[in-house]
Amino acid sequence: MTKLIFRGTGDSMGVPRVYCRCEVCEEARTTNTNRRYRSSMQIEDREAGTIWIDCGPDWGKQMEQASLIEIDTMLITHAHFDHIGGLPEWADACRWQKKRGVAYAPSEVIQEISARFPWLANQISFQSFDEAITLGSWRVSSWRVNHGKNGYAYAFLFEHRSNGYKWAYCSDSIGLTEDQQKPLFGLDLLVLGTSFYHEPFAYETRSVYDVTEAVELTAKWGVKRTLLTHLSHDIDQRKHYPLPDTMQFANTGLTLTI
Ligand SMILES: [Zn+2]
Ligand SMILES: [Zn+2]
């Protein structure tokens, strides 16, 4: 049995944004419905233990909320600050617990992380995630995806070795090529990043799909269920949006058992 638990569903700045007085940020400050930490997910697997996807600057708070003090395996999608800003804090935790952290990331991502935080290698073993790995009963593979004006990120595909269940985590992407879309066809579950409902800005300035694009694409891909993450202050969880039955916004603590 595997449990997927959303620990953060926010965009790069989280919600509320420090400088922002919009309705959604103000609501997040007071009643909390729209409060969002940076995107990350906890995976509890009977065989593989605690796996965590992405280690943003809210990682410490997310661990508190999860009542966890350690994790077994970290998977990292790309080296943007909202996905790696918590690594120094995790490295410190490993140091005090006298254990080495294990993190998997594509090798070009490891290079970027090592350039930025060279001392992390003292506490964390970074292992290449260019080839598929095995975590419990899951075959897990990574592939490069376009991330618009921000360059590239990676998405992860999880395939169960015995029951055939397939799900993917793709938090930061836009303008995927036909090749990059291939792993997304016929998924049982897709966790997809969409920062806005309908992003009004010029395409060249964007870096993540919006909800209207997700609706179209997931229909094309034949995805059975889609959960949206990486949500900015444009998304107000108190509102009703016209979404297909197969799609919903994720929120902190949302848990799925597979
Ligand atoms: Zn991001
Ligand atoms: Zn990013």
mmCIF file of C-alpha atoms and ligand atoms in Angstrom:
data_model
loop_
_atom_site.group_PDB
_atom_site.id
_atom_site.type_symbol
_atom_site.label_atom_id
_atom_site.label_comp_id
_atom_site.label_asym_id
_atom_site.label_seq_id
_atom_site.Cartn_x
_atom_site.Cartn_y
_atom_site.Cartn_z
ATOM 1 C CA MET A 1 0.000 0.000 0.000
ATOM 2 C CA THR A 2 1.205 3.475 -0.839
ATOM 3 C CA LYS A 3 -0.094 6.789 0.455
ATOM 4 C CA LEU A 4 0.420 10.058 -1.382
ATOM 5 C CA ILE A 5 0.134 13.120 0.842
ATOM 6 C CA PHE A 6 0.311 16.675 -0.480
ATOM 7 C CA ARG A 7 2.591 18.733 1.763
ATOM 8 C CA GLY A 8 2.652 21.855 -0.377
ATOM 9 C CA THR A 9 0.599 23.030 -3.342
ATOM 10 C CA GLY A 10 1.882 26.599 -3.837
ATOM 11 C CA ASP A 11 3.770 28.242 -6.669
ATOM 12 C CA SER A 12 7.327 29.555 -6.336
ATOM 13 C CA MET A 13 6.305 32.327 -3.918
ATOM 14 C CA GLY A 14 3.739 30.414 -1.919
ATOM 15 C CA VAL A 15 0.449 31.897 -0.724
ATOM 16 C CA PRO A 16 0.226 34.470 0.787
ATOM 17 C CA ARG A 17 2.902 36.389 -1.100
ATOM 18 C CA VAL A 18 4.772 38.651 1.305
ATOM 19 C CA TYR A 19 4.049 41.858 -0.632
ATOM 20 C CA CYS A 20 0.498 41.109 -1.730
ATOM 21 C CA ARG A 21 -2.803 42.409 -0.401
ATOM 22 C CA CYS A 22 -5.074 40.627 -2.886
ATOM 23 C CA GLU A 23 -8.219 38.896 -1.660
ATOM 24 C CA VAL A 24 -6.680 35.414 -1.823
ATOM 25 C CA CYS A 25 -3.503 36.392 0.052
ATOM 26 C CA GLU A 26 -5.568 38.200 2.709
ATOM 27 C CA GLU A 27 -7.806 35.168 3.115
ATOM 28 C CA ALA A 28 -4.733 32.951 3.432
ATOM 29 C CA ARG A 29 -3.469 35.191 6.255
ATOM 30 C CA THR A 30 -6.715 35.032 8.195
ATOM 31 C CA THR A 31 -8.763 31.879 7.655
ATOM 32 C CA ASN A 32 -6.067 29.808 5.922
ATOM 33 C CA THR A 33 -8.073 28.065 3.186
ATOM 34 C CA ASN A 34 -5.711 29.372 0.527
ATOM 35 C CA ARG A 35 -2.482 29.151 2.546
ATOM 36 C CA ARG A 36 -0.051 27.144 0.429
ATOM 37 C CA TYR A 37 3.483 26.025 1.089
ATOM 38 C CA ARG A 38 5.808 25.441 -1.848
ATOM 39 C CA SER A 39 4.904 22.337 -3.830
ATOM 40 C CA SER A 40 6.002 19.003 -2.443
ATOM 41 C CA MET A 41 4.653 15.568 -1.757
ATOM 42 C CA GLN A 42 5.201 12.888 0.863
ATOM 43 C CA ILE A 43 4.909 9.286 -0.265
ATOM 44 C CA GLU A 44 4.487 6.660 2.449
ATOM 45 C CA ASP A 45 5.239 3.228 1.095
ATOM 46 C CA ARG A 46 5.081 0.032 3.102
ATOM 47 C CA GLU A 47 8.294 -1.271 1.551
ATOM 48 C CA ALA A 48 10.240 1.883 0.646
ATOM 49 C CA GLY A 49 9.398 3.983 3.715
ATOM 50 C CA THR A 50 9.098 7.763 3.513
ATOM 51 C CA ILE A 51 9.823 9.309 0.148
ATOM 52 C CA TRP A 52 9.603 13.045 -0.375
ATOM 53 C CA ILE A 53 9.358 14.922 -3.682
ATOM 54 C CA ASP A 54 11.165 18.293 -3.705
ATOM 55 C CA CYS A 55 12.638 20.125 -0.770
ATOM 56 C CA GLY A 56 11.602 23.775 -0.973
ATOM 57 C CA PRO A 57 12.106 26.540 1.587
ATOM 58 C CA ASP A 58 8.977 25.432 3.526
ATOM 59 C CA TRP A 59 10.365 21.925 4.073
ATOM 60 C CA GLY A 60 10.930 22.357 7.830
ATOM 61 C CA LYS A 61 7.363 23.535 8.435
ATOM 62 C CA GLN A 62 6.026 20.765 6.208
ATOM 63 C CA MET A 63 7.925 18.140 8.222
ATOM 64 C CA GLU A 64 6.449 19.576 11.436
ATOM 65 C CA GLN A 65 2.990 19.362 9.951
ATOM 66 C CA ALA A 66 3.656 15.764 8.898
ATOM 67 C CA SER A 67 4.995 14.939 12.415
ATOM 68 C CA LEU A 68 8.143 13.590 10.795
ATOM 69 C CA ILE A 69 11.755 14.053 11.838
ATOM 70 C CA GLU A 70 13.423 12.080 9.068
ATOM 71 C CA ILE A 71 12.827 10.776 5.575
ATOM 72 C CA ASP A 72 14.335 7.861 3.693
ATOM 73 C CA THR A 73 14.540 9.106 0.120
ATOM 74 C CA MET A 74 14.331 12.521 -1.520
ATOM 75 C CA LEU A 75 13.467 12.961 -5.204
ATOM 76 C CA ILE A 76 14.266 16.330 -6.800
ATOM 77 C CA THR A 77 12.610 17.628 -9.983
ATOM 78 C CA HIS A 78 14.851 20.631 -10.726
ATOM 79 C CA ALA A 79 17.142 23.157 -9.101
ATOM 80 C CA HIS A 80 14.803 26.137 -8.723
ATOM 81 C CA PHE A 81 14.818 27.631 -5.240
ATOM 82 C CA ASP A 82 11.179 26.704 -4.543
ATOM 83 C CA HIS A 83 12.161 23.042 -5.057
ATOM 84 C CA ILE A 84 15.576 22.907 -3.344
ATOM 85 C CA GLY A 85 15.663 25.788 -0.826
ATOM 86 C CA GLY A 86 15.147 23.395 2.103
ATOM 87 C CA LEU A 87 18.105 21.130 1.303
ATOM 88 C CA PRO A 88 20.532 22.896 3.702
ATOM 89 C CA GLU A 89 18.000 22.416 6.514
ATOM 90 C CA TRP A 90 17.596 18.727 5.640
ATOM 91 C CA ALA A 91 21.391 18.319 5.514
ATOM 92 C CA ASP A 92 21.619 19.819 9.004
ATOM 93 C CA ALA A 93 18.933 17.453 10.266
ATOM 94 C CA CYS A 94 20.912 14.530 8.812
ATOM 95 C CA ARG A 95 24.070 15.786 10.510
ATOM 96 C CA TRP A 96 22.404 15.921 13.925
ATOM 97 C CA GLN A 97 20.811 12.514 13.402
ATOM 98 C CA LYS A 98 24.155 11.087 12.272
ATOM 99 C CA LYS A 99 22.722 9.640 9.093
ATOM 100 C CA ARG A 100 23.329 10.316 5.434
ATOM 101 C CA GLY A 101 20.407 11.546 3.389
ATOM 102 C CA VAL A 102 19.742 9.884 0.053
ATOM 103 C CA ALA A 103 18.563 12.102 -2.792
ATOM 104 C CA TYR A 104 17.890 11.143 -6.388
ATOM 105 C CA ALA A 105 17.986 13.763 -9.139
ATOM 106 C CA PRO A 106 18.899 13.822 -12.823
ATOM 107 C CA SER A 107 22.661 14.417 -13.113
ATOM 108 C CA GLU A 108 22.381 17.913 -14.582
ATOM 109 C CA VAL A 109 20.207 18.857 -11.610
ATOM 110 C CA ILE A 110 22.777 17.396 -9.188
ATOM 111 C CA GLN A 111 25.450 19.550 -10.850
ATOM 112 C CA GLU A 112 23.403 22.695 -10.343
ATOM 113 C CA ILE A 113 22.662 21.836 -6.715
ATOM 114 C CA SER A 114 26.339 21.093 -5.990
ATOM 115 C CA ALA A 115 27.417 24.390 -7.554
ATOM 116 C CA ARG A 116 24.963 26.297 -5.378
ATOM 117 C CA PHE A 117 25.377 24.362 -2.103
ATOM 118 C CA PRO A 118 28.763 22.588 -2.331
ATOM 119 C CA TRP A 119 28.741 21.531 1.340
ATOM 120 C CA LEU A 120 25.557 19.445 1.068
ATOM 121 C CA ALA A 121 27.539 16.426 -0.151
ATOM 122 C CA ASN A 122 28.946 16.092 3.407
ATOM 123 C CA GLN A 123 25.522 14.936 4.615
ATOM 124 C CA ILE A 124 23.575 13.925 1.526
ATOM 125 C CA SER A 125 24.403 11.289 -1.085
ATOM 126 C CA PHE A 126 23.173 12.603 -4.412
ATOM 127 C CA GLN A 127 22.506 9.761 -6.802
ATOM 128 C CA SER A 128 21.829 9.944 -10.494
ATOM 129 C CA PHE A 129 18.228 9.583 -11.520
ATOM 130 C CA ASP A 130 18.942 9.449 -15.260
ATOM 131 C CA GLU A 131 17.972 5.776 -15.347
ATOM 132 C CA ALA A 132 14.884 4.275 -13.711
ATOM 133 C CA ILE A 133 15.160 3.311 -10.034
ATOM 134 C CA THR A 134 13.154 0.945 -7.862
ATOM 135 C CA LEU A 135 11.384 2.143 -4.735
ATOM 136 C CA GLY A 136 9.453 -0.670 -3.082
ATOM 137 C CA SER A 137 7.181 -2.091 -5.769
ATOM 138 C CA TRP A 138 7.468 1.023 -7.909
ATOM 139 C CA ARG A 139 9.592 1.507 -10.987
ATOM 140 C CA VAL A 140 10.313 5.221 -10.981
ATOM 141 C CA SER A 141 11.709 7.077 -13.970
ATOM 142 C CA SER A 142 12.372 10.712 -14.783
ATOM 143 C CA TRP A 143 12.138 12.685 -17.990
ATOM 144 C CA ARG A 144 13.026 16.229 -18.975
ATOM 145 C CA VAL A 145 10.129 18.642 -19.550
ATOM 146 C CA ASN A 146 10.006 22.194 -20.899
ATOM 147 C CA HIS A 147 9.574 24.827 -18.204
ATOM 148 C CA GLY A 148 9.003 27.851 -20.468
ATOM 149 C CA LYS A 149 11.060 30.931 -19.749
ATOM 150 C CA ASN A 150 12.588 29.113 -16.762
ATOM 151 C CA GLY A 151 14.331 26.484 -18.875
ATOM 152 C CA TYR A 152 13.614 22.910 -17.946
ATOM 153 C CA ALA A 153 12.464 20.680 -15.110
ATOM 154 C CA TYR A 154 11.934 16.939 -14.778
ATOM 155 C CA ALA A 155 8.767 14.948 -14.259
ATOM 156 C CA PHE A 156 8.569 11.552 -12.577
ATOM 157 C CA LEU A 157 6.655 8.457 -13.654
ATOM 158 C CA PHE A 158 5.721 5.783 -11.091
ATOM 159 C CA GLU A 159 4.745 2.362 -12.425
ATOM 160 C CA HIS A 160 3.648 -0.384 -10.075
ATOM 161 C CA ARG A 161 5.387 -3.652 -10.882
ATOM 162 C CA SER A 162 2.482 -5.940 -10.039
ATOM 163 C CA ASN A 163 -0.838 -4.126 -10.410
ATOM 164 C CA GLY A 164 0.162 -1.864 -13.318
ATOM 165 C CA TYR A 165 -1.020 1.368 -11.674
ATOM 166 C CA LYS A 166 0.667 4.373 -13.299
ATOM 167 C CA TRP A 167 0.928 7.880 -11.959
ATOM 168 C CA ALA A 168 3.106 10.898 -12.667
ATOM 169 C CA TYR A 169 4.299 14.023 -10.880
ATOM 170 C CA CYS A 170 4.857 17.006 -13.175
ATOM 171 C CA SER A 171 4.784 20.234 -11.177
ATOM 172 C CA ASP A 172 6.681 22.674 -13.408
ATOM 173 C CA SER A 173 6.039 22.415 -17.117
ATOM 174 C CA ILE A 174 4.607 24.154 -20.159
ATOM 175 C CA GLY A 175 4.752 23.653 -23.904
ATOM 176 C CA LEU A 176 5.660 19.967 -23.727
ATOM 177 C CA THR A 177 6.850 18.473 -27.009
ATOM 178 C CA GLU A 178 5.043 15.406 -28.369
ATOM 179 C CA ASP A 179 7.904 13.272 -27.054
ATOM 180 C CA GLN A 180 7.719 14.817 -23.584
ATOM 181 C CA GLN A 181 3.968 14.149 -23.522
ATOM 182 C CA LYS A 182 4.324 10.415 -24.212
ATOM 183 C CA PRO A 183 4.643 9.206 -20.583
ATOM 184 C CA LEU A 184 1.452 11.120 -19.716
ATOM 185 C CA PHE A 185 -0.921 9.095 -21.882
ATOM 186 C CA GLY A 186 -3.286 6.688 -20.127
ATOM 187 C CA LEU A 187 -2.223 7.543 -16.568
ATOM 188 C CA ASP A 188 -4.363 6.522 -13.624
ATOM 189 C CA LEU A 189 -3.312 9.682 -11.837
ATOM 190 C CA LEU A 190 -1.481 12.860 -12.794
ATOM 191 C CA VAL A 191 -0.254 15.504 -10.378
ATOM 192 C CA LEU A 192 0.138 18.535 -12.618
ATOM 193 C CA GLY A 193 1.319 22.065 -11.846
ATOM 194 C CA THR A 194 -0.951 24.931 -12.956
ATOM 195 C CA SER A 195 -0.183 28.336 -11.478
ATOM 196 C CA PHE A 196 -3.180 30.293 -12.810
ATOM 197 C CA TYR A 197 -6.713 29.477 -13.919
ATOM 198 C CA HIS A 198 -6.179 31.351 -17.159
ATOM 199 C CA GLU A 199 -2.804 33.041 -17.270
ATOM 200 C CA PRO A 200 -3.136 36.400 -19.004
ATOM 201 C CA PHE A 201 0.572 36.999 -19.694
ATOM 202 C CA ALA A 202 2.404 36.563 -23.006
ATOM 203 C CA TYR A 203 3.357 32.936 -23.680
ATOM 204 C CA GLU A 204 7.126 33.696 -23.826
ATOM 205 C CA THR A 205 7.004 35.037 -20.271
ATOM 206 C CA ARG A 206 5.287 31.983 -18.804
ATOM 207 C CA SER A 207 6.762 28.892 -17.154
ATOM 208 C CA VAL A 208 3.876 26.664 -16.006
ATOM 209 C CA TYR A 209 0.630 25.494 -17.652
ATOM 210 C CA ASP A 210 -2.654 27.071 -16.573
ATOM 211 C CA VAL A 211 -5.860 25.233 -15.649
ATOM 212 C CA THR A 212 -7.595 25.785 -18.997
ATOM 213 C CA GLU A 213 -4.646 24.177 -20.787
ATOM 214 C CA ALA A 214 -4.616 21.317 -18.263
ATOM 215 C CA VAL A 215 -8.284 20.577 -18.974
ATOM 216 C CA GLU A 216 -7.584 20.239 -22.693
ATOM 217 C CA LEU A 217 -4.355 18.293 -22.373
ATOM 218 C CA THR A 218 -5.489 15.772 -19.764
ATOM 219 C CA ALA A 219 -8.491 14.960 -21.994
ATOM 220 C CA LYS A 220 -6.076 14.366 -24.885
ATOM 221 C CA TRP A 221 -3.841 12.216 -22.660
ATOM 222 C CA GLY A 222 -6.804 10.226 -21.326
ATOM 223 C CA VAL A 223 -5.766 10.738 -17.709
ATOM 224 C CA LYS A 224 -8.235 9.105 -15.290
ATOM 225 C CA ARG A 225 -7.691 11.553 -12.448
ATOM 226 C CA THR A 226 -5.791 14.840 -12.250
ATOM 227 C CA LEU A 227 -4.821 16.762 -9.127
ATOM 228 C CA LEU A 228 -3.560 20.300 -9.645
ATOM 229 C CA THR A 229 -0.673 21.709 -7.636
ATOM 230 C CA HIS A 230 1.863 24.607 -7.872
ATOM 231 C CA LEU A 231 -1.086 27.019 -7.463
ATOM 232 C CA SER A 232 -0.484 30.745 -7.208
ATOM 233 C CA HIS A 233 -2.611 33.386 -5.460
ATOM 234 C CA ASP A 234 -4.705 33.493 -8.634
ATOM 235 C CA ILE A 235 -6.530 30.342 -7.495
ATOM 236 C CA ASP A 236 -9.163 30.868 -4.807
ATOM 237 C CA GLN A 237 -10.155 27.537 -3.253
ATOM 238 C CA ARG A 238 -13.408 29.078 -1.945
ATOM 239 C CA LYS A 239 -14.616 29.612 -5.513
ATOM 240 C CA HIS A 240 -16.194 27.146 -7.867
ATOM 241 C CA TYR A 241 -14.302 26.622 -11.119
ATOM 242 C CA PRO A 242 -15.671 24.734 -14.092
ATOM 243 C CA LEU A 243 -13.488 21.609 -13.907
ATOM 244 C CA PRO A 244 -14.177 18.184 -15.379
ATOM 245 C CA ASP A 245 -15.213 15.462 -12.878
ATOM 246 C CA THR A 246 -11.779 13.907 -13.181
ATOM 247 C CA MET A 247 -9.919 17.022 -12.021
ATOM 248 C CA GLN A 248 -9.559 18.850 -8.712
ATOM 249 C CA PHE A 249 -7.277 21.288 -6.939
ATOM 250 C CA ALA A 250 -5.029 19.620 -4.390
ATOM 251 C CA ASN A 251 -4.629 21.139 -0.965
ATOM 252 C CA THR A 252 -2.281 20.582 1.946
ATOM 253 C CA GLY A 253 -2.921 17.257 3.638
ATOM 254 C CA LEU A 254 -4.920 15.782 0.757
ATOM 255 C CA THR A 255 -4.163 12.068 0.939
ATOM 256 C CA LEU A 256 -4.630 9.314 -1.618
ATOM 257 C CA THR A 257 -4.197 5.642 -0.960
ATOM 258 C CA ILE A 258 -3.082 3.493 -3.860
HETATM 259 ZN ZN ZN B 1 8.255 25.645 -9.071
HETATM 260 ZN ZN ZN B 2 10.543 25.731 -11.476
#
